[in-house]
Every structure is written in C-alpha cells, then in structure tokens.
Amino acid sequence: MQQRIAIYPDSESLSQEAARLVIRLAQEAIVTHGRFTLALAGGSTPRRLYSLLASDPYRGQIDWTRVDIFWSDERCVPPDHPESNYRMAYEVMLSKLPIPAANIHRMPAEQADRQAAAESYAAELRRVFGTAGVPVFDLIQLGMGPEGHTASLFPHQAALHERERLVLPVSVPKPPPERLTFTPPILQAARHILFLVTGSDKAEAVRAVLEDQGSPDDYPARLVHAAAGEVAWLLDTAAAAALPRRSTA
Ligand SMILES: O=C1O[C@H](COP(=O)(O)O)[C@@H](O)[C@H](O)[C@H]1O
C-alpha cells in the first residue's frame, strides 16, 4: 500500500481537491482500459464532492458513458428514502450527468431478503467486472465514522473477518441499523481508495487509524492498511487535529 495524507482548511477546499483527483483517476483508467469503475460512499461528507462532479468545470472532464457506478454500502431502505445512499448520490450527481442508466449499479438493499440482496449484488459485481474472483475497482471512495467504521463495517463485527463473500448484510449500531456492505477483500483489492473525513468528532479515530493504534476490530478503517493499491486520506483541519503536527495541503 502507498498512503498519502493531505489536510485542508475546510470541507470546500477538500472537496475541490477530491473532485480533481477523481477526474485524474477517471481519465487515466479510461485511457488505460476503456472504463472507470467507481464505488461511492454514503453519509454527508461526500455530498459536496458529488455535486462538484456534476457541475462546471468538472462534469465535462469525464466521459461518463464509460463510467460504472457502484456503492460500497447501503442502508436497507427504499431508494427514495431520505437515508438512502443511492438517493443522495442520484439527487446531487447522477441525475445531472450523461451516464447511461445501465451503468448505475444500485445495491437492492430494500429487498426483504437481505442475504439474497447481498448475493445478487455480488453477482452483479462479478458480471460487470467479468471475474469469478474479487473485482478490482479503479476507485473506492470511502468515509469514516467517529468510531472508525468505514462502508458499513463497524467495530467488532464478524463481517470484518469475511474473506470469501464480497457483500454482506449487517446490523450496525447507527441508524438505520440494517445495511448491506462491501467486505474487506473488495476494499483491499482496489487500485485506489479515497477517504474523505471532516469534523472534530473524528479526530481520535483518524489518529488511531493513521498512527497504527488498535486493530481493524477496534477501528475498521485500518483494514485499508492491507490494501493493494494507493490510499489517499483527505482530511480537514478539525479531523486532523489529533495527528502529529504536519503542514496543510
Ligand atoms: O453510515 C455511513 O457513514 C459513513 C460516514 O458518513 P459521514 O456522514 O460521517 O460522512 C459513510 O462513509 C457510509 O457510507 C455511510 O453509510
């Protein structure tokens, strides 16, 4: 793993840099292998990034017909629910872009049979990536909660030790409690991971993860230390406040 940490004065400058990074990785992937596979996060932090990607001057810099969009986790609610990760991304970004509907691969998390929903999403991943193994995303964009959770992998869950299945249903201590989530193997296989983390409530978890304290059971975001690809952490000054002193980006 190669890791880069950059600190920004506010979430606007962090989001602008994240948009430039997504565009560069998309352009490189499309030149290299003709497509860009991107997994989105939920929560509030990436909202501004997604809205920037759908706005000038950024939107025209990616050939959106060559982009496949997935989600690294989803809440088990209907897709039009205010807590739906898909709904947030669709409203601020996907509905405004010339991206074919067939390229938007939503987690079917509203299905009553959550195990079947997880299996059908894993099958969709394998179909689109054309592999029976672990799909290698060009970019997985992630967030992190104050207790170190990432995607919907929370501390001390059995899902943190999953090595075979790509997607699992989980029950988590944050509402809405029922979720579908990517598992460690798919996160760790990605070419690039981009964490966006803002806010003082996350400062202790940022320190623990980046200063190698605790285990992935304590701080699930530490799983990415075993990632094959490059990991970029974009932090605001509040989230970075407990790190040893370093200069801002
Ligand atoms: O519940 C979730 O939380 C994390 C972090 O969200 P944020 O609001 O603190 O940015 C998010 O990355 C994950 O996708 C989401 O389902």
PDB file of C-alpha atoms and ligand atoms in Angstrom:
ATOM      1  CA  MET A   1       0.000   0.000   0.000  1.00  0.00           C
ATOM      2  CA  GLN A   2       1.065   3.540  -0.734  1.00  0.00           C
ATOM      3  CA  GLN A   3      -0.572   6.093   1.534  1.00  0.00           C
ATOM      4  CA  ARG A   4      -0.929   9.862   1.144  1.00  0.00           C
ATOM      5  CA  ILE A   5      -2.386  12.210   3.759  1.00  0.00           C
ATOM      6  CA  ALA A   6      -3.446  15.758   2.867  1.00  0.00           C
ATOM      7  CA  ILE A   7      -5.042  18.305   5.182  1.00  0.00           C
ATOM      8  CA  TYR A   8      -7.307  21.162   4.035  1.00  0.00           C
ATOM      9  CA  PRO A   9      -8.612  24.187   5.903  1.00  0.00           C
ATOM     10  CA  ASP A  10     -12.257  23.372   5.192  1.00  0.00           C
ATOM     11  CA  SER A  11     -14.542  20.881   3.510  1.00  0.00           C
ATOM     12  CA  GLU A  12     -14.893  23.044   0.393  1.00  0.00           C
ATOM     13  CA  SER A  13     -11.179  23.000  -0.444  1.00  0.00           C
ATOM     14  CA  LEU A  14     -11.059  19.278   0.447  1.00  0.00           C
ATOM     15  CA  SER A  15     -13.990  18.562  -1.902  1.00  0.00           C
ATOM     16  CA  GLN A  16     -12.435  20.568  -4.736  1.00  0.00           C
ATOM     17  CA  GLU A  17      -9.217  18.561  -4.425  1.00  0.00           C
ATOM     18  CA  ALA A  18     -11.194  15.317  -4.254  1.00  0.00           C
ATOM     19  CA  ALA A  19     -13.000  16.259  -7.499  1.00  0.00           C
ATOM     20  CA  ARG A  20      -9.675  16.897  -9.238  1.00  0.00           C
ATOM     21  CA  LEU A  21      -8.369  13.533  -8.007  1.00  0.00           C
ATOM     22  CA  VAL A  22     -11.474  11.626  -9.185  1.00  0.00           C
ATOM     23  CA  ILE A  23     -11.183  13.262 -12.610  1.00  0.00           C
ATOM     24  CA  ARG A  24      -7.499  12.381 -12.943  1.00  0.00           C
ATOM     25  CA  LEU A  25      -8.118   8.750 -11.960  1.00  0.00           C
ATOM     26  CA  ALA A  26     -11.123   8.500 -14.303  1.00  0.00           C
ATOM     27  CA  GLN A  27      -9.162   9.884 -17.230  1.00  0.00           C
ATOM     28  CA  GLU A  28      -6.227   7.533 -16.543  1.00  0.00           C
ATOM     29  CA  ALA A  29      -8.493   4.475 -16.209  1.00  0.00           C
ATOM     30  CA  ILE A  30     -10.401   5.267 -19.413  1.00  0.00           C
ATOM     31  CA  VAL A  31      -7.145   5.716 -21.351  1.00  0.00           C
ATOM     32  CA  THR A  32      -5.649   2.558 -19.832  1.00  0.00           C
ATOM     33  CA  HIS A  33      -8.545   0.115 -20.014  1.00  0.00           C
ATOM     34  CA  GLY A  34     -11.508   1.902 -21.535  1.00  0.00           C
ATOM     35  CA  ARG A  35     -13.709   2.208 -18.420  1.00  0.00           C
ATOM     36  CA  PHE A  36     -13.716   3.737 -14.937  1.00  0.00           C
ATOM     37  CA  THR A  37     -15.227   1.710 -12.103  1.00  0.00           C
ATOM     38  CA  LEU A  38     -16.152   3.848  -9.103  1.00  0.00           C
ATOM     39  CA  ALA A  39     -17.741   2.856  -5.791  1.00  0.00           C
ATOM     40  CA  LEU A  40     -19.428   5.684  -3.908  1.00  0.00           C
ATOM     41  CA  ALA A  41     -19.914   6.171  -0.167  1.00  0.00           C
ATOM     42  CA  GLY A  42     -22.924   7.479   1.711  1.00  0.00           C
ATOM     43  CA  GLY A  43     -23.259   9.839   4.624  1.00  0.00           C
ATOM     44  CA  SER A  44     -22.907  13.594   4.481  1.00  0.00           C
ATOM     45  CA  THR A  45     -19.188  14.166   3.810  1.00  0.00           C
ATOM     46  CA  PRO A  46     -19.056  13.277   0.071  1.00  0.00           C
ATOM     47  CA  ARG A  47     -22.181  15.252  -0.847  1.00  0.00           C
ATOM     48  CA  ARG A  48     -20.196  18.323  -1.950  1.00  0.00           C
ATOM     49  CA  LEU A  49     -17.747  16.208  -3.984  1.00  0.00           C
ATOM     50  CA  TYR A  50     -20.622  14.545  -5.822  1.00  0.00           C
ATOM     51  CA  SER A  51     -22.264  17.867  -6.536  1.00  0.00           C
ATOM     52  CA  LEU A  52     -18.969  19.305  -7.847  1.00  0.00           C
ATOM     53  CA  LEU A  53     -18.502  16.341 -10.202  1.00  0.00           C
ATOM     54  CA  ALA A  54     -21.899  17.160 -11.741  1.00  0.00           C
ATOM     55  CA  SER A  55     -21.044  20.878 -12.124  1.00  0.00           C
ATOM     56  CA  ASP A  56     -18.884  23.012 -14.392  1.00  0.00           C
ATOM     57  CA  PRO A  57     -15.947  22.972 -14.853  1.00  0.00           C
ATOM     58  CA  TYR A  58     -15.636  19.351 -13.668  1.00  0.00           C
ATOM     59  CA  ARG A  59     -18.520  17.480 -15.317  1.00  0.00           C
ATOM     60  CA  GLY A  60     -17.199  17.796 -18.871  1.00  0.00           C
ATOM     61  CA  GLN A  61     -13.820  16.344 -17.981  1.00  0.00           C
ATOM     62  CA  ILE A  62     -15.002  12.747 -17.692  1.00  0.00           C
ATOM     63  CA  ASP A  63     -16.587  10.592 -20.424  1.00  0.00           C
ATOM     64  CA  TRP A  64     -19.486   9.484 -18.225  1.00  0.00           C
ATOM     65  CA  THR A  65     -20.647   6.882 -20.753  1.00  0.00           C
ATOM     66  CA  ARG A  66     -17.558   4.906 -19.753  1.00  0.00           C
ATOM     67  CA  VAL A  67     -18.141   5.059 -16.004  1.00  0.00           C
ATOM     68  CA  ASP A  68     -19.713   2.294 -13.910  1.00  0.00           C
ATOM     69  CA  ILE A  69     -21.041   3.415 -10.518  1.00  0.00           C
ATOM     70  CA  PHE A  70     -21.468   1.114  -7.514  1.00  0.00           C
ATOM     71  CA  TRP A  71     -21.924   1.715  -3.769  1.00  0.00           C
ATOM     72  CA  SER A  72     -19.655   0.409  -1.006  1.00  0.00           C
ATOM     73  CA  ASP A  73     -22.610   0.280   1.374  1.00  0.00           C
ATOM     74  CA  GLU A  74     -26.315   0.954   1.533  1.00  0.00           C
ATOM     75  CA  ARG A  75     -28.932   1.362   4.203  1.00  0.00           C
ATOM     76  CA  CYS A  76     -31.857  -1.114   3.966  1.00  0.00           C
ATOM     77  CA  VAL A  77     -34.419   1.485   2.985  1.00  0.00           C
ATOM     78  CA  PRO A  78     -36.233   2.161  -0.301  1.00  0.00           C
ATOM     79  CA  PRO A  79     -34.186   4.064  -2.913  1.00  0.00           C
ATOM     80  CA  ASP A  80     -36.301   7.201  -2.494  1.00  0.00           C
ATOM     81  CA  HIS A  81     -35.871   7.242   1.311  1.00  0.00           C
ATOM     82  CA  PRO A  82     -34.047  10.276   2.820  1.00  0.00           C
ATOM     83  CA  GLU A  83     -31.469   7.895   4.389  1.00  0.00           C
ATOM     84  CA  SER A  84     -30.683   6.112   1.105  1.00  0.00           C
ATOM     85  CA  ASN A  85     -27.056   6.473  -0.020  1.00  0.00           C
ATOM     86  CA  TYR A  86     -28.251   5.944  -3.604  1.00  0.00           C
ATOM     87  CA  ARG A  87     -30.806   8.737  -3.294  1.00  0.00           C
ATOM     88  CA  MET A  88     -28.192  11.246  -2.107  1.00  0.00           C
ATOM     89  CA  ALA A  89     -25.810  10.455  -4.977  1.00  0.00           C
ATOM     90  CA  TYR A  90     -28.629  10.351  -7.521  1.00  0.00           C
ATOM     91  CA  GLU A  91     -30.071  13.706  -6.471  1.00  0.00           C
ATOM     92  CA  VAL A  92     -26.840  15.702  -6.330  1.00  0.00           C
ATOM     93  CA  MET A  93     -24.841  13.987  -9.066  1.00  0.00           C
ATOM     94  CA  LEU A  94     -26.104  11.083 -11.150  1.00  0.00           C
ATOM     95  CA  SER A  95     -29.390  12.690 -12.261  1.00  0.00           C
ATOM     96  CA  LYS A  96     -27.347  15.590 -13.695  1.00  0.00           C
ATOM     97  CA  LEU A  97     -24.828  13.576 -15.696  1.00  0.00           C
ATOM     98  CA  PRO A  98     -24.998  11.900 -19.130  1.00  0.00           C
ATOM     99  CA  ILE A  99     -24.445   8.470 -17.589  1.00  0.00           C
ATOM    100  CA  PRO A 100     -26.418   5.530 -19.015  1.00  0.00           C
ATOM    101  CA  ALA A 101     -28.904   4.031 -16.533  1.00  0.00           C
ATOM    102  CA  ALA A 102     -27.331   0.615 -17.189  1.00  0.00           C
ATOM    103  CA  ASN A 103     -24.052   1.926 -15.728  1.00  0.00           C
ATOM    104  CA  ILE A 104     -25.630   2.768 -12.361  1.00  0.00           C
ATOM    105  CA  HIS A 105     -25.475  -0.334 -10.182  1.00  0.00           C
ATOM    106  CA  ARG A 106     -27.571   0.342  -7.104  1.00  0.00           C
ATOM    107  CA  MET A 107     -27.491  -2.015  -4.100  1.00  0.00           C
ATOM    108  CA  PRO A 108     -31.008  -3.562  -3.882  1.00  0.00           C
ATOM    109  CA  ALA A 109     -30.981  -3.026  -0.121  1.00  0.00           C
ATOM    110  CA  GLU A 110     -34.734  -2.513   0.184  1.00  0.00           C
ATOM    111  CA  GLN A 111     -35.375  -6.227  -0.536  1.00  0.00           C
ATOM    112  CA  ALA A 112     -36.867  -8.112   2.401  1.00  0.00           C
ATOM    113  CA  ASP A 113     -34.408 -10.994   1.946  1.00  0.00           C
ATOM    114  CA  ARG A 114     -31.162  -9.145   2.684  1.00  0.00           C
ATOM    115  CA  GLN A 115     -28.986 -12.221   2.209  1.00  0.00           C
ATOM    116  CA  ALA A 116     -30.417 -12.663  -1.303  1.00  0.00           C
ATOM    117  CA  ALA A 117     -29.898  -8.932  -1.960  1.00  0.00           C
ATOM    118  CA  ALA A 118     -26.225  -9.194  -0.937  1.00  0.00           C
ATOM    119  CA  GLU A 119     -25.746 -12.250  -3.163  1.00  0.00           C
ATOM    120  CA  SER A 120     -27.412 -10.571  -6.128  1.00  0.00           C
ATOM    121  CA  TYR A 121     -25.148  -7.509  -5.753  1.00  0.00           C
ATOM    122  CA  ALA A 122     -22.081  -9.758  -5.612  1.00  0.00           C
ATOM    123  CA  ALA A 123     -23.332 -11.439  -8.819  1.00  0.00           C
ATOM    124  CA  GLU A 124     -23.769  -8.011 -10.443  1.00  0.00           C
ATOM    125  CA  LEU A 125     -20.208  -7.068  -9.453  1.00  0.00           C
ATOM    126  CA  ARG A 126     -18.853 -10.282 -10.967  1.00  0.00           C
ATOM    127  CA  ARG A 127     -20.917  -9.803 -14.142  1.00  0.00           C
ATOM    128  CA  VAL A 128     -19.769  -6.225 -14.736  1.00  0.00           C
ATOM    129  CA  PHE A 129     -16.126  -6.910 -13.877  1.00  0.00           C
ATOM    130  CA  GLY A 130     -16.159 -10.218 -15.779  1.00  0.00           C
ATOM    131  CA  THR A 131     -14.475 -12.116 -12.966  1.00  0.00           C
ATOM    132  CA  ALA A 132     -15.252 -15.039 -10.691  1.00  0.00           C
ATOM    133  CA  GLY A 133     -12.767 -13.593  -8.221  1.00  0.00           C
ATOM    134  CA  VAL A 134     -12.559 -10.266  -6.422  1.00  0.00           C
ATOM    135  CA  PRO A 135     -13.345  -7.206  -8.606  1.00  0.00           C
ATOM    136  CA  VAL A 136     -10.576  -4.603  -8.763  1.00  0.00           C
ATOM    137  CA  PHE A 137     -12.144  -1.134  -8.614  1.00  0.00           C
ATOM    138  CA  ASP A 138     -10.349   1.818 -10.165  1.00  0.00           C
ATOM    139  CA  LEU A 139     -11.531   3.864  -7.189  1.00  0.00           C
ATOM    140  CA  ILE A 140     -13.453   3.180  -3.999  1.00  0.00           C
ATOM    141  CA  GLN A 141     -14.402   6.396  -2.251  1.00  0.00           C
ATOM    142  CA  LEU A 142     -14.963   5.914   1.474  1.00  0.00           C
ATOM    143  CA  GLY A 143     -15.876   7.850   4.583  1.00  0.00           C
ATOM    144  CA  MET A 144     -15.144   7.112   8.216  1.00  0.00           C
ATOM    145  CA  GLY A 145     -17.353   7.450  11.277  1.00  0.00           C
ATOM    146  CA  PRO A 146     -16.228   8.730  14.690  1.00  0.00           C
ATOM    147  CA  GLU A 147     -15.769   5.136  15.898  1.00  0.00           C
ATOM    148  CA  GLY A 148     -13.650   4.237  12.875  1.00  0.00           C
ATOM    149  CA  HIS A 149     -16.315   2.472  10.796  1.00  0.00           C
ATOM    150  CA  THR A 150     -15.975   2.555   7.055  1.00  0.00           C
ATOM    151  CA  ALA A 151     -18.531   1.463   4.444  1.00  0.00           C
ATOM    152  CA  SER A 152     -20.871  -0.313   6.922  1.00  0.00           C
ATOM    153  CA  LEU A 153     -18.065  -2.241   8.625  1.00  0.00           C
ATOM    154  CA  PHE A 154     -18.344  -1.322  12.289  1.00  0.00           C
ATOM    155  CA  PRO A 155     -16.026  -2.236  15.201  1.00  0.00           C
ATOM    156  CA  HIS A 156     -16.033  -5.861  16.375  1.00  0.00           C
ATOM    157  CA  GLN A 157     -18.385  -7.158  13.657  1.00  0.00           C
ATOM    158  CA  ALA A 158     -17.958 -10.639  12.186  1.00  0.00           C
ATOM    159  CA  ALA A 159     -18.025  -9.027   8.722  1.00  0.00           C
ATOM    160  CA  LEU A 160     -14.555  -7.584   9.416  1.00  0.00           C
ATOM    161  CA  HIS A 161     -13.190 -11.130   9.118  1.00  0.00           C
ATOM    162  CA  GLU A 162     -15.029 -12.109   5.923  1.00  0.00           C
ATOM    163  CA  ARG A 163     -12.606 -13.443   3.319  1.00  0.00           C
ATOM    164  CA  GLU A 164     -14.872 -15.041   0.671  1.00  0.00           C
ATOM    165  CA  ARG A 165     -18.101 -13.134   0.156  1.00  0.00           C
ATOM    166  CA  LEU A 166     -17.966  -9.695  -1.489  1.00  0.00           C
ATOM    167  CA  VAL A 167     -21.127  -8.196   0.020  1.00  0.00           C
ATOM    168  CA  LEU A 168     -22.804  -8.938   3.347  1.00  0.00           C
ATOM    169  CA  PRO A 169     -25.939  -7.911   5.194  1.00  0.00           C
ATOM    170  CA  VAL A 170     -25.031  -6.429   8.594  1.00  0.00           C
ATOM    171  CA  SER A 171     -26.781  -4.958  11.620  1.00  0.00           C
ATOM    172  CA  VAL A 172     -24.956  -1.882  12.889  1.00  0.00           C
ATOM    173  CA  PRO A 173     -25.212   0.433  15.925  1.00  0.00           C
ATOM    174  CA  LYS A 174     -26.047   3.507  13.789  1.00  0.00           C
ATOM    175  CA  PRO A 175     -29.463   4.206  12.299  1.00  0.00           C
ATOM    176  CA  PRO A 176     -30.737   2.880  10.006  1.00  0.00           C
ATOM    177  CA  PRO A 177     -29.347  -0.316  11.584  1.00  0.00           C
ATOM    178  CA  GLU A 178     -29.829  -2.772   8.717  1.00  0.00           C
ATOM    179  CA  ARG A 179     -27.265  -2.368   5.932  1.00  0.00           C
ATOM    180  CA  LEU A 180     -25.506  -4.073   3.026  1.00  0.00           C
ATOM    181  CA  THR A 181     -21.755  -3.569   2.874  1.00  0.00           C
ATOM    182  CA  PHE A 182     -18.670  -4.383   0.857  1.00  0.00           C
ATOM    183  CA  THR A 183     -16.370  -6.744   2.754  1.00  0.00           C
ATOM    184  CA  PRO A 184     -12.613  -6.375   3.370  1.00  0.00           C
ATOM    185  CA  PRO A 185     -11.420  -8.344   0.289  1.00  0.00           C
ATOM    186  CA  ILE A 186     -13.099  -5.956  -2.156  1.00  0.00           C
ATOM    187  CA  LEU A 187     -11.849  -2.856  -0.320  1.00  0.00           C
ATOM    188  CA  GLN A 188      -8.328  -4.242  -0.156  1.00  0.00           C
ATOM    189  CA  ALA A 189      -8.211  -5.154  -3.864  1.00  0.00           C
ATOM    190  CA  ALA A 190      -8.961  -1.640  -5.185  1.00  0.00           C
ATOM    191  CA  ARG A 191      -6.400   0.261  -7.289  1.00  0.00           C
ATOM    192  CA  HIS A 192      -7.197   3.463  -5.404  1.00  0.00           C
ATOM    193  CA  ILE A 193      -9.050   4.312  -2.212  1.00  0.00           C
ATOM    194  CA  LEU A 194     -10.052   7.870  -1.392  1.00  0.00           C
ATOM    195  CA  PHE A 195     -11.088   8.682   2.172  1.00  0.00           C
ATOM    196  CA  LEU A 196     -12.872  11.977   2.850  1.00  0.00           C
ATOM    197  CA  VAL A 197     -13.009  12.738   6.575  1.00  0.00           C
ATOM    198  CA  THR A 198     -14.102  16.004   8.185  1.00  0.00           C
ATOM    199  CA  GLY A 199     -15.045  17.164  11.673  1.00  0.00           C
ATOM    200  CA  SER A 200     -13.536  17.190  15.158  1.00  0.00           C
ATOM    201  CA  ASP A 201     -15.641  14.194  16.273  1.00  0.00           C
ATOM    202  CA  LYS A 202     -13.474  12.014  14.020  1.00  0.00           C
ATOM    203  CA  ALA A 203     -10.083  13.325  15.157  1.00  0.00           C
ATOM    204  CA  GLU A 204      -9.376  10.495  17.642  1.00  0.00           C
ATOM    205  CA  ALA A 205     -10.306   7.783  15.124  1.00  0.00           C
ATOM    206  CA  VAL A 206      -8.147   9.480  12.467  1.00  0.00           C
ATOM    207  CA  ARG A 207      -5.205   9.448  14.881  1.00  0.00           C
ATOM    208  CA  ALA A 208      -5.761   5.787  15.810  1.00  0.00           C
ATOM    209  CA  VAL A 209      -6.033   4.664  12.186  1.00  0.00           C
ATOM    210  CA  LEU A 210      -3.179   6.720  10.770  1.00  0.00           C
ATOM    211  CA  GLU A 211      -0.850   6.291  13.752  1.00  0.00           C
ATOM    212  CA  ASP A 212      -1.401   2.497  13.738  1.00  0.00           C
ATOM    213  CA  GLN A 213      -3.135   2.202  17.083  1.00  0.00           C
ATOM    214  CA  GLY A 214      -5.681  -0.513  17.841  1.00  0.00           C
ATOM    215  CA  SER A 215      -6.651  -3.258  15.399  1.00  0.00           C
ATOM    216  CA  PRO A 216      -9.126  -3.289  12.495  1.00  0.00           C
ATOM    217  CA  ASP A 217     -11.564  -4.790  15.015  1.00  0.00           C
ATOM    218  CA  ASP A 218     -11.275  -1.582  17.039  1.00  0.00           C
ATOM    219  CA  TYR A 219     -11.046   0.770  14.042  1.00  0.00           C
ATOM    220  CA  PRO A 220     -12.344  -0.900  10.845  1.00  0.00           C
ATOM    221  CA  ALA A 221     -10.828   1.774   8.572  1.00  0.00           C
ATOM    222  CA  ARG A 222      -7.467   0.258   9.483  1.00  0.00           C
ATOM    223  CA  LEU A 223      -8.356  -2.585   7.093  1.00  0.00           C
ATOM    224  CA  VAL A 224      -7.083  -0.445   4.257  1.00  0.00           C
ATOM    225  CA  HIS A 225      -3.539  -0.733   5.611  1.00  0.00           C
ATOM    226  CA  ALA A 226      -3.618  -4.128   3.861  1.00  0.00           C
ATOM    227  CA  ALA A 227      -4.835  -2.570   0.599  1.00  0.00           C
ATOM    228  CA  ALA A 228      -3.044  -3.472  -2.613  1.00  0.00           C
ATOM    229  CA  GLY A 229      -3.362  -0.023  -4.156  1.00  0.00           C
ATOM    230  CA  GLU A 230      -2.921   3.634  -3.286  1.00  0.00           C
ATOM    231  CA  VAL A 231      -4.823   5.136  -0.376  1.00  0.00           C
ATOM    232  CA  ALA A 232      -5.401   8.899  -0.187  1.00  0.00           C
ATOM    233  CA  TRP A 233      -6.725  10.471   3.017  1.00  0.00           C
ATOM    234  CA  LEU A 234      -8.157  13.957   2.536  1.00  0.00           C
ATOM    235  CA  LEU A 235      -8.842  15.487   5.949  1.00  0.00           C
ATOM    236  CA  ASP A 236      -9.969  18.878   7.146  1.00  0.00           C
ATOM    237  CA  THR A 237      -8.008  20.543   9.945  1.00  0.00           C
ATOM    238  CA  ALA A 238     -10.606  19.530  12.548  1.00  0.00           C
ATOM    239  CA  ALA A 239     -10.371  15.823  11.643  1.00  0.00           C
ATOM    240  CA  ALA A 240      -6.569  16.062  11.580  1.00  0.00           C
ATOM    241  CA  ALA A 241      -6.315  17.876  14.922  1.00  0.00           C
ATOM    242  CA  ALA A 242      -5.005  14.879  16.927  1.00  0.00           C
ATOM    243  CA  LEU A 243      -2.317  13.928  14.389  1.00  0.00           C
ATOM    244  CA  PRO A 244       1.300  14.921  14.981  1.00  0.00           C
ATOM    245  CA  ARG A 245       1.951  18.375  13.515  1.00  0.00           C
ATOM    246  CA  ARG A 246       2.220  18.483   9.740  1.00  0.00           C
ATOM    247  CA  SER A 247       1.679  21.169   7.128  1.00  0.00           C
ATOM    248  CA  THR A 248      -1.704  21.650   5.441  1.00  0.00           C
ATOM    249  CA  ALA A 249      -2.147  20.946   1.709  1.00  0.00           C
TER     250      ALA A 249
HETATM  251  O1  LIG B   1     -23.333   5.459   7.665  1.00  0.00           O
HETATM  252  C1  LIG B   1     -22.416   5.806   6.947  1.00  0.00           C
HETATM  253  O2  LIG B   1     -21.401   6.554   7.479  1.00  0.00           O
HETATM  254  C2  LIG B   1     -20.139   6.732   6.821  1.00  0.00           C
HETATM  255  C3  LIG B   1     -19.604   8.095   7.272  1.00  0.00           C
HETATM  256  O3  LIG B   1     -20.587   9.079   6.970  1.00  0.00           O
HETATM  257  P1  LIG B   1     -20.384  10.646   7.221  1.00  0.00           P
HETATM  258  O4  LIG B   1     -21.779  11.223   7.272  1.00  0.00           O
HETATM  259  O5  LIG B   1     -19.677  10.781   8.544  1.00  0.00           O
HETATM  260  O6  LIG B   1     -19.599  11.172   6.079  1.00  0.00           O
HETATM  261  C4  LIG B   1     -20.267   6.617   5.311  1.00  0.00           C
HETATM  262  O7  LIG B   1     -18.984   6.602   4.727  1.00  0.00           O
HETATM  263  C5  LIG B   1     -21.061   5.377   4.945  1.00  0.00           C
HETATM  264  O8  LIG B   1     -21.109   5.204   3.543  1.00  0.00           O
HETATM  265  C6  LIG B   1     -22.460   5.566   5.485  1.00  0.00           C
HETATM  266  O9  LIG B   1     -23.366   4.569   5.110  1.00  0.00           O
END
